């Protein structure tokens, strides 16, 4: 059974790793690269991005798709809510000419990357994320969730509305929410990718 951590332990582990081992932009690149390497891509790809570092992982993935000749498009749900590292990789995507839209017909995508919310999500999905999640689930595309399915609480796996994924790519270490609550309903398959985050805190075996 895999080791899992709480969202709090993961946050502290990220912080410790960035302060002592790996710069934050490098960690974000490794996360996006891990997502890219887990998928047999079929374009066009829609990368649905919310706020903060989860969106940043999506921008890295988009950049790698572009580099490898796979048609992709970023759907940016919030135009003014970048993390510092996320903005860095968004600007790289813009320099490569990757299309950025605020809305789209998700049914045109063969693959969708869910980068709306990260593991720290709590409560209910509100607009525009709510509609985006609904559109992902009705798209018919192959769906990849970055770290955890948007709409699920990273500690409990609970959520009223959440992305149903074909593949969830956990980053660093599995979180409790990958195995609890609605996880089995939300995730058809899940993998964890070690990107060099040193875990500082308690781990538990779940699964």
PDB file of C-alpha atoms in Angstrom:
ATOM      1  CA  UNK A   1       0.000   0.000   0.000  1.00  0.00           C
ATOM      2  CA  UNK A   2       1.384   3.449  -0.878  1.00  0.00           C
ATOM      3  CA  UNK A   3       2.460   6.075   1.608  1.00  0.00           C
ATOM      4  CA  UNK A   4       0.162   9.090   1.802  1.00  0.00           C
ATOM      5  CA  UNK A   5       0.368  12.452   3.511  1.00  0.00           C
ATOM      6  CA  UNK A   6      -2.013  15.180   4.565  1.00  0.00           C
ATOM      7  CA  UNK A   7      -2.276  18.388   2.562  1.00  0.00           C
ATOM      8  CA  UNK A   8      -0.588  20.198   5.438  1.00  0.00           C
ATOM      9  CA  UNK A   9       2.411  17.863   5.425  1.00  0.00           C
ATOM     10  CA  UNK A  10       2.667  18.187   1.642  1.00  0.00           C
ATOM     11  CA  UNK A  11       2.631  21.982   1.884  1.00  0.00           C
ATOM     12  CA  UNK A  12       5.382  21.974   4.509  1.00  0.00           C
ATOM     13  CA  UNK A  13       7.380  19.451   2.480  1.00  0.00           C
ATOM     14  CA  UNK A  14       7.141  21.654  -0.618  1.00  0.00           C
ATOM     15  CA  UNK A  15       8.301  24.640   1.421  1.00  0.00           C
ATOM     16  CA  UNK A  16      11.243  22.770   2.968  1.00  0.00           C
ATOM     17  CA  UNK A  17      12.335  21.370  -0.390  1.00  0.00           C
ATOM     18  CA  UNK A  18      12.233  24.789  -2.068  1.00  0.00           C
ATOM     19  CA  UNK A  19      14.186  26.408   0.779  1.00  0.00           C
ATOM     20  CA  UNK A  20      16.831  23.686   0.973  1.00  0.00           C
ATOM     21  CA  UNK A  21      17.031  21.562  -2.171  1.00  0.00           C
ATOM     22  CA  UNK A  22      15.222  22.563  -5.366  1.00  0.00           C
ATOM     23  CA  UNK A  23      14.198  26.029  -6.621  1.00  0.00           C
ATOM     24  CA  UNK A  24      10.435  26.474  -6.953  1.00  0.00           C
ATOM     25  CA  UNK A  25      10.492  27.025 -10.736  1.00  0.00           C
ATOM     26  CA  UNK A  26      12.425  23.777 -11.174  1.00  0.00           C
ATOM     27  CA  UNK A  27       9.897  21.888  -9.020  1.00  0.00           C
ATOM     28  CA  UNK A  28       7.049  23.271 -11.128  1.00  0.00           C
ATOM     29  CA  UNK A  29       8.825  22.221 -14.307  1.00  0.00           C
ATOM     30  CA  UNK A  30       9.330  18.716 -12.923  1.00  0.00           C
ATOM     31  CA  UNK A  31       5.607  18.497 -12.052  1.00  0.00           C
ATOM     32  CA  UNK A  32       4.508  19.519 -15.540  1.00  0.00           C
ATOM     33  CA  UNK A  33       7.053  17.190 -17.118  1.00  0.00           C
ATOM     34  CA  UNK A  34       5.818  14.307 -14.941  1.00  0.00           C
ATOM     35  CA  UNK A  35       2.266  14.890 -16.166  1.00  0.00           C
ATOM     36  CA  UNK A  36       3.467  15.085 -19.772  1.00  0.00           C
ATOM     37  CA  UNK A  37       5.388  11.815 -19.517  1.00  0.00           C
ATOM     38  CA  UNK A  38       2.458   9.798 -18.146  1.00  0.00           C
ATOM     39  CA  UNK A  39       0.119  10.257 -21.106  1.00  0.00           C
ATOM     40  CA  UNK A  40      -0.110   8.936 -24.670  1.00  0.00           C
ATOM     41  CA  UNK A  41      -1.282  12.254 -26.064  1.00  0.00           C
ATOM     42  CA  UNK A  42      -3.938  12.731 -28.702  1.00  0.00           C
ATOM     43  CA  UNK A  43      -4.598  16.264 -29.872  1.00  0.00           C
ATOM     44  CA  UNK A  44      -6.126  18.647 -29.821  1.00  0.00           C
ATOM     45  CA  UNK A  45      -5.476  18.997 -26.081  1.00  0.00           C
ATOM     46  CA  UNK A  46      -7.373  21.415 -23.865  1.00  0.00           C
ATOM     47  CA  UNK A  47      -5.548  22.450 -20.698  1.00  0.00           C
ATOM     48  CA  UNK A  48      -8.105  23.881 -18.285  1.00  0.00           C
ATOM     49  CA  UNK A  49      -6.284  26.158 -15.833  1.00  0.00           C
ATOM     50  CA  UNK A  50      -7.473  27.756 -12.633  1.00  0.00           C
ATOM     51  CA  UNK A  51      -5.309  29.710 -10.211  1.00  0.00           C
ATOM     52  CA  UNK A  52      -1.888  29.366  -8.637  1.00  0.00           C
ATOM     53  CA  UNK A  53       0.613  26.554  -8.938  1.00  0.00           C
ATOM     54  CA  UNK A  54      -1.848  23.942 -10.189  1.00  0.00           C
ATOM     55  CA  UNK A  55      -2.374  26.129 -13.241  1.00  0.00           C
ATOM     56  CA  UNK A  56       1.403  26.515 -13.471  1.00  0.00           C
ATOM     57  CA  UNK A  57       1.816  22.759 -13.821  1.00  0.00           C
ATOM     58  CA  UNK A  58      -0.610  22.985 -16.733  1.00  0.00           C
ATOM     59  CA  UNK A  59       1.393  25.742 -18.408  1.00  0.00           C
ATOM     60  CA  UNK A  60       4.542  23.586 -18.234  1.00  0.00           C
ATOM     61  CA  UNK A  61       2.619  20.674 -19.749  1.00  0.00           C
ATOM     62  CA  UNK A  62       1.319  22.933 -22.527  1.00  0.00           C
ATOM     63  CA  UNK A  63       4.837  24.134 -23.290  1.00  0.00           C
ATOM     64  CA  UNK A  64       6.092  20.558 -23.599  1.00  0.00           C
ATOM     65  CA  UNK A  65       3.166  19.586 -25.817  1.00  0.00           C
ATOM     66  CA  UNK A  66       3.959  22.494 -28.119  1.00  0.00           C
ATOM     67  CA  UNK A  67       7.647  21.523 -28.213  1.00  0.00           C
ATOM     68  CA  UNK A  68       6.643  18.037 -29.317  1.00  0.00           C
ATOM     69  CA  UNK A  69       4.262  19.121 -32.050  1.00  0.00           C
ATOM     70  CA  UNK A  70       1.009  18.235 -30.253  1.00  0.00           C
ATOM     71  CA  UNK A  71      -1.807  20.724 -30.817  1.00  0.00           C
ATOM     72  CA  UNK A  72      -2.927  22.303 -27.557  1.00  0.00           C
ATOM     73  CA  UNK A  73      -4.851  25.240 -26.175  1.00  0.00           C
ATOM     74  CA  UNK A  74      -4.994  26.811 -22.713  1.00  0.00           C
ATOM     75  CA  UNK A  75      -8.420  27.627 -21.274  1.00  0.00           C
ATOM     76  CA  UNK A  76      -7.646  30.271 -18.656  1.00  0.00           C
ATOM     77  CA  UNK A  77     -10.547  30.529 -16.217  1.00  0.00           C
ATOM     78  CA  UNK A  78      -9.085  33.415 -14.191  1.00  0.00           C
ATOM     79  CA  UNK A  79      -7.107  36.030 -16.087  1.00  0.00           C
ATOM     80  CA  UNK A  80      -5.456  37.760 -13.129  1.00  0.00           C
ATOM     81  CA  UNK A  81      -4.670  35.063 -10.546  1.00  0.00           C
ATOM     82  CA  UNK A  82      -1.209  33.750 -11.377  1.00  0.00           C
ATOM     83  CA  UNK A  83       1.363  32.553  -8.890  1.00  0.00           C
ATOM     84  CA  UNK A  84       4.815  34.003  -9.547  1.00  0.00           C
ATOM     85  CA  UNK A  85       6.121  30.734 -10.989  1.00  0.00           C
ATOM     86  CA  UNK A  86       2.891  30.125 -12.860  1.00  0.00           C
ATOM     87  CA  UNK A  87       3.184  33.520 -14.587  1.00  0.00           C
ATOM     88  CA  UNK A  88       6.754  32.656 -15.585  1.00  0.00           C
ATOM     89  CA  UNK A  89       5.626  29.519 -17.413  1.00  0.00           C
ATOM     90  CA  UNK A  90       2.490  31.198 -18.791  1.00  0.00           C
ATOM     91  CA  UNK A  91       4.710  33.812 -20.419  1.00  0.00           C
ATOM     92  CA  UNK A  92       6.777  31.008 -21.966  1.00  0.00           C
ATOM     93  CA  UNK A  93       3.586  29.522 -23.425  1.00  0.00           C
ATOM     94  CA  UNK A  94       2.629  32.931 -24.823  1.00  0.00           C
ATOM     95  CA  UNK A  95       6.083  33.319 -26.407  1.00  0.00           C
ATOM     96  CA  UNK A  96       5.586  29.972 -28.164  1.00  0.00           C
ATOM     97  CA  UNK A  97       2.248  31.066 -29.597  1.00  0.00           C
ATOM     98  CA  UNK A  98       0.074  28.610 -27.647  1.00  0.00           C
ATOM     99  CA  UNK A  99      -3.537  29.788 -27.959  1.00  0.00           C
ATOM    100  CA  UNK A 100      -5.162  31.079 -24.768  1.00  0.00           C
ATOM    101  CA  UNK A 101      -8.950  31.393 -24.479  1.00  0.00           C
ATOM    102  CA  UNK A 102     -11.329  32.111 -21.615  1.00  0.00           C
ATOM    103  CA  UNK A 103     -13.940  29.577 -22.749  1.00  0.00           C
ATOM    104  CA  UNK A 104     -14.289  26.848 -25.339  1.00  0.00           C
ATOM    105  CA  UNK A 105     -16.381  23.952 -26.595  1.00  0.00           C
ATOM    106  CA  UNK A 106     -14.644  21.180 -24.640  1.00  0.00           C
ATOM    107  CA  UNK A 107     -16.078  18.544 -26.980  1.00  0.00           C
ATOM    108  CA  UNK A 108     -13.491  19.507 -29.607  1.00  0.00           C
ATOM    109  CA  UNK A 109     -10.636  18.185 -27.454  1.00  0.00           C
ATOM    110  CA  UNK A 110      -9.397  14.592 -27.646  1.00  0.00           C
ATOM    111  CA  UNK A 111      -7.547  15.027 -24.337  1.00  0.00           C
ATOM    112  CA  UNK A 112      -8.257  17.399 -21.454  1.00  0.00           C
ATOM    113  CA  UNK A 113      -5.858  18.281 -18.637  1.00  0.00           C
ATOM    114  CA  UNK A 114      -7.630  19.335 -15.445  1.00  0.00           C
ATOM    115  CA  UNK A 115      -5.531  22.002 -13.693  1.00  0.00           C
ATOM    116  CA  UNK A 116      -8.340  23.960 -12.042  1.00  0.00           C
ATOM    117  CA  UNK A 117      -7.851  23.267  -8.326  1.00  0.00           C
ATOM    118  CA  UNK A 118      -5.030  21.681  -6.349  1.00  0.00           C
ATOM    119  CA  UNK A 119      -5.030  19.511  -3.242  1.00  0.00           C
ATOM    120  CA  UNK A 120      -5.809  22.475  -0.972  1.00  0.00           C
ATOM    121  CA  UNK A 121      -9.320  22.885  -2.374  1.00  0.00           C
ATOM    122  CA  UNK A 122     -12.165  23.001   0.162  1.00  0.00           C
ATOM    123  CA  UNK A 123     -15.875  23.718  -0.056  1.00  0.00           C
ATOM    124  CA  UNK A 124     -17.849  23.983  -3.285  1.00  0.00           C
ATOM    125  CA  UNK A 125     -16.715  24.811  -6.797  1.00  0.00           C
ATOM    126  CA  UNK A 126     -17.976  28.230  -7.832  1.00  0.00           C
ATOM    127  CA  UNK A 127     -18.160  29.860 -11.244  1.00  0.00           C
ATOM    128  CA  UNK A 128     -16.400  29.771 -13.598  1.00  0.00           C
ATOM    129  CA  UNK A 129     -14.845  26.563 -12.229  1.00  0.00           C
ATOM    130  CA  UNK A 130     -18.236  24.924 -11.668  1.00  0.00           C
ATOM    131  CA  UNK A 131     -19.226  25.119 -15.313  1.00  0.00           C
ATOM    132  CA  UNK A 132     -15.730  24.084 -16.410  1.00  0.00           C
ATOM    133  CA  UNK A 133     -15.913  20.899 -14.315  1.00  0.00           C
ATOM    134  CA  UNK A 134     -19.340  20.088 -15.736  1.00  0.00           C
ATOM    135  CA  UNK A 135     -18.043  20.621 -19.273  1.00  0.00           C
ATOM    136  CA  UNK A 136     -15.012  18.397 -18.665  1.00  0.00           C
ATOM    137  CA  UNK A 137     -17.238  15.586 -17.422  1.00  0.00           C
ATOM    138  CA  UNK A 138     -19.544  15.777 -20.453  1.00  0.00           C
ATOM    139  CA  UNK A 139     -16.789  16.315 -23.039  1.00  0.00           C
ATOM    140  CA  UNK A 140     -16.123  12.703 -24.035  1.00  0.00           C
ATOM    141  CA  UNK A 141     -12.376  13.455 -23.945  1.00  0.00           C
ATOM    142  CA  UNK A 142      -9.647  11.459 -22.209  1.00  0.00           C
ATOM    143  CA  UNK A 143      -9.248  13.382 -18.948  1.00  0.00           C
ATOM    144  CA  UNK A 144      -6.019  13.793 -17.006  1.00  0.00           C
ATOM    145  CA  UNK A 145      -6.144  15.453 -13.579  1.00  0.00           C
ATOM    146  CA  UNK A 146      -3.030  17.215 -12.305  1.00  0.00           C
ATOM    147  CA  UNK A 147      -2.203  16.129  -8.725  1.00  0.00           C
ATOM    148  CA  UNK A 148      -5.843  15.537  -7.694  1.00  0.00           C
ATOM    149  CA  UNK A 149      -9.212  15.832  -9.365  1.00  0.00           C
ATOM    150  CA  UNK A 150     -10.533  19.374  -9.164  1.00  0.00           C
ATOM    151  CA  UNK A 151     -13.394  19.628  -6.702  1.00  0.00           C
ATOM    152  CA  UNK A 152     -12.067  16.967  -4.316  1.00  0.00           C
ATOM    153  CA  UNK A 153     -10.720  17.845  -0.883  1.00  0.00           C
ATOM    154  CA  UNK A 154      -7.122  16.635  -0.722  1.00  0.00           C
ATOM    155  CA  UNK A 155      -7.491  15.302   2.812  1.00  0.00           C
ATOM    156  CA  UNK A 156     -10.962  13.741   2.717  1.00  0.00           C
ATOM    157  CA  UNK A 157     -11.575  12.987  -0.968  1.00  0.00           C
ATOM    158  CA  UNK A 158     -14.986  14.576  -0.583  1.00  0.00           C
ATOM    159  CA  UNK A 159     -16.685  17.063  -2.893  1.00  0.00           C
ATOM    160  CA  UNK A 160     -20.132  17.769  -4.308  1.00  0.00           C
ATOM    161  CA  UNK A 161     -18.957  18.381  -7.874  1.00  0.00           C
ATOM    162  CA  UNK A 162     -15.621  17.073  -9.097  1.00  0.00           C
ATOM    163  CA  UNK A 163     -13.786  16.059 -12.237  1.00  0.00           C
ATOM    164  CA  UNK A 164     -14.056  12.425 -13.313  1.00  0.00           C
ATOM    165  CA  UNK A 165     -10.637  11.469 -14.680  1.00  0.00           C
ATOM    166  CA  UNK A 166      -9.262   8.635 -16.738  1.00  0.00           C
ATOM    167  CA  UNK A 167      -5.878   9.290 -15.132  1.00  0.00           C
ATOM    168  CA  UNK A 168      -4.862  11.266 -12.063  1.00  0.00           C
ATOM    169  CA  UNK A 169      -1.159  12.144 -11.808  1.00  0.00           C
ATOM    170  CA  UNK A 170      -0.282  12.698  -8.154  1.00  0.00           C
ATOM    171  CA  UNK A 171       2.763  14.906  -7.662  1.00  0.00           C
ATOM    172  CA  UNK A 172       5.362  14.167  -4.974  1.00  0.00           C
ATOM    173  CA  UNK A 173       3.413  11.741  -2.798  1.00  0.00           C
ATOM    174  CA  UNK A 174      -0.165  10.515  -2.730  1.00  0.00           C
ATOM    175  CA  UNK A 175      -2.470  12.526  -0.487  1.00  0.00           C
ATOM    176  CA  UNK A 176      -5.189  11.013   1.719  1.00  0.00           C
ATOM    177  CA  UNK A 177      -7.831  12.259  -0.710  1.00  0.00           C
ATOM    178  CA  UNK A 178      -6.508   9.971  -3.431  1.00  0.00           C
ATOM    179  CA  UNK A 179      -7.930   6.991  -1.523  1.00  0.00           C
ATOM    180  CA  UNK A 180     -10.760   8.341   0.647  1.00  0.00           C
ATOM    181  CA  UNK A 181     -14.224   9.772   0.089  1.00  0.00           C
ATOM    182  CA  UNK A 182     -15.167   9.909  -3.576  1.00  0.00           C
ATOM    183  CA  UNK A 183     -11.718   8.946  -4.879  1.00  0.00           C
ATOM    184  CA  UNK A 184     -12.772   5.605  -6.332  1.00  0.00           C
ATOM    185  CA  UNK A 185     -15.635   7.245  -8.211  1.00  0.00           C
ATOM    186  CA  UNK A 186     -13.508  10.121  -9.458  1.00  0.00           C
ATOM    187  CA  UNK A 187     -10.325   8.328 -10.577  1.00  0.00           C
ATOM    188  CA  UNK A 188     -10.278   5.452 -13.031  1.00  0.00           C
ATOM    189  CA  UNK A 189      -6.516   5.190 -12.645  1.00  0.00           C
ATOM    190  CA  UNK A 190      -3.937   7.037 -10.560  1.00  0.00           C
ATOM    191  CA  UNK A 191      -0.162   7.195 -10.512  1.00  0.00           C
ATOM    192  CA  UNK A 192       2.269   9.059  -8.300  1.00  0.00           C
ATOM    193  CA  UNK A 193       5.349  10.824  -9.649  1.00  0.00           C
ATOM    194  CA  UNK A 194       8.306  11.554  -7.393  1.00  0.00           C
ATOM    195  CA  UNK A 195       9.733  14.958  -8.395  1.00  0.00           C
ATOM    196  CA  UNK A 196      12.267  15.256  -5.580  1.00  0.00           C
ATOM    197  CA  UNK A 197      10.138  16.655  -2.764  1.00  0.00           C
ATOM    198  CA  UNK A 198      11.499  15.558   0.608  1.00  0.00           C
ATOM    199  CA  UNK A 199       8.607  14.629   2.879  1.00  0.00           C
ATOM    200  CA  UNK A 200       8.907  16.223   6.313  1.00  0.00           C
ATOM    201  CA  UNK A 201       6.127  14.892   8.517  1.00  0.00           C
ATOM    202  CA  UNK A 202       3.893  11.910   9.097  1.00  0.00           C
ATOM    203  CA  UNK A 203       3.049   9.423   6.367  1.00  0.00           C
ATOM    204  CA  UNK A 204       0.340   6.767   6.418  1.00  0.00           C
ATOM    205  CA  UNK A 205      -0.287   3.716   4.280  1.00  0.00           C
ATOM    206  CA  UNK A 206      -3.626   3.837   2.438  1.00  0.00           C
ATOM    207  CA  UNK A 207      -5.015   2.051  -0.576  1.00  0.00           C
TER     208      UNK A 207
END
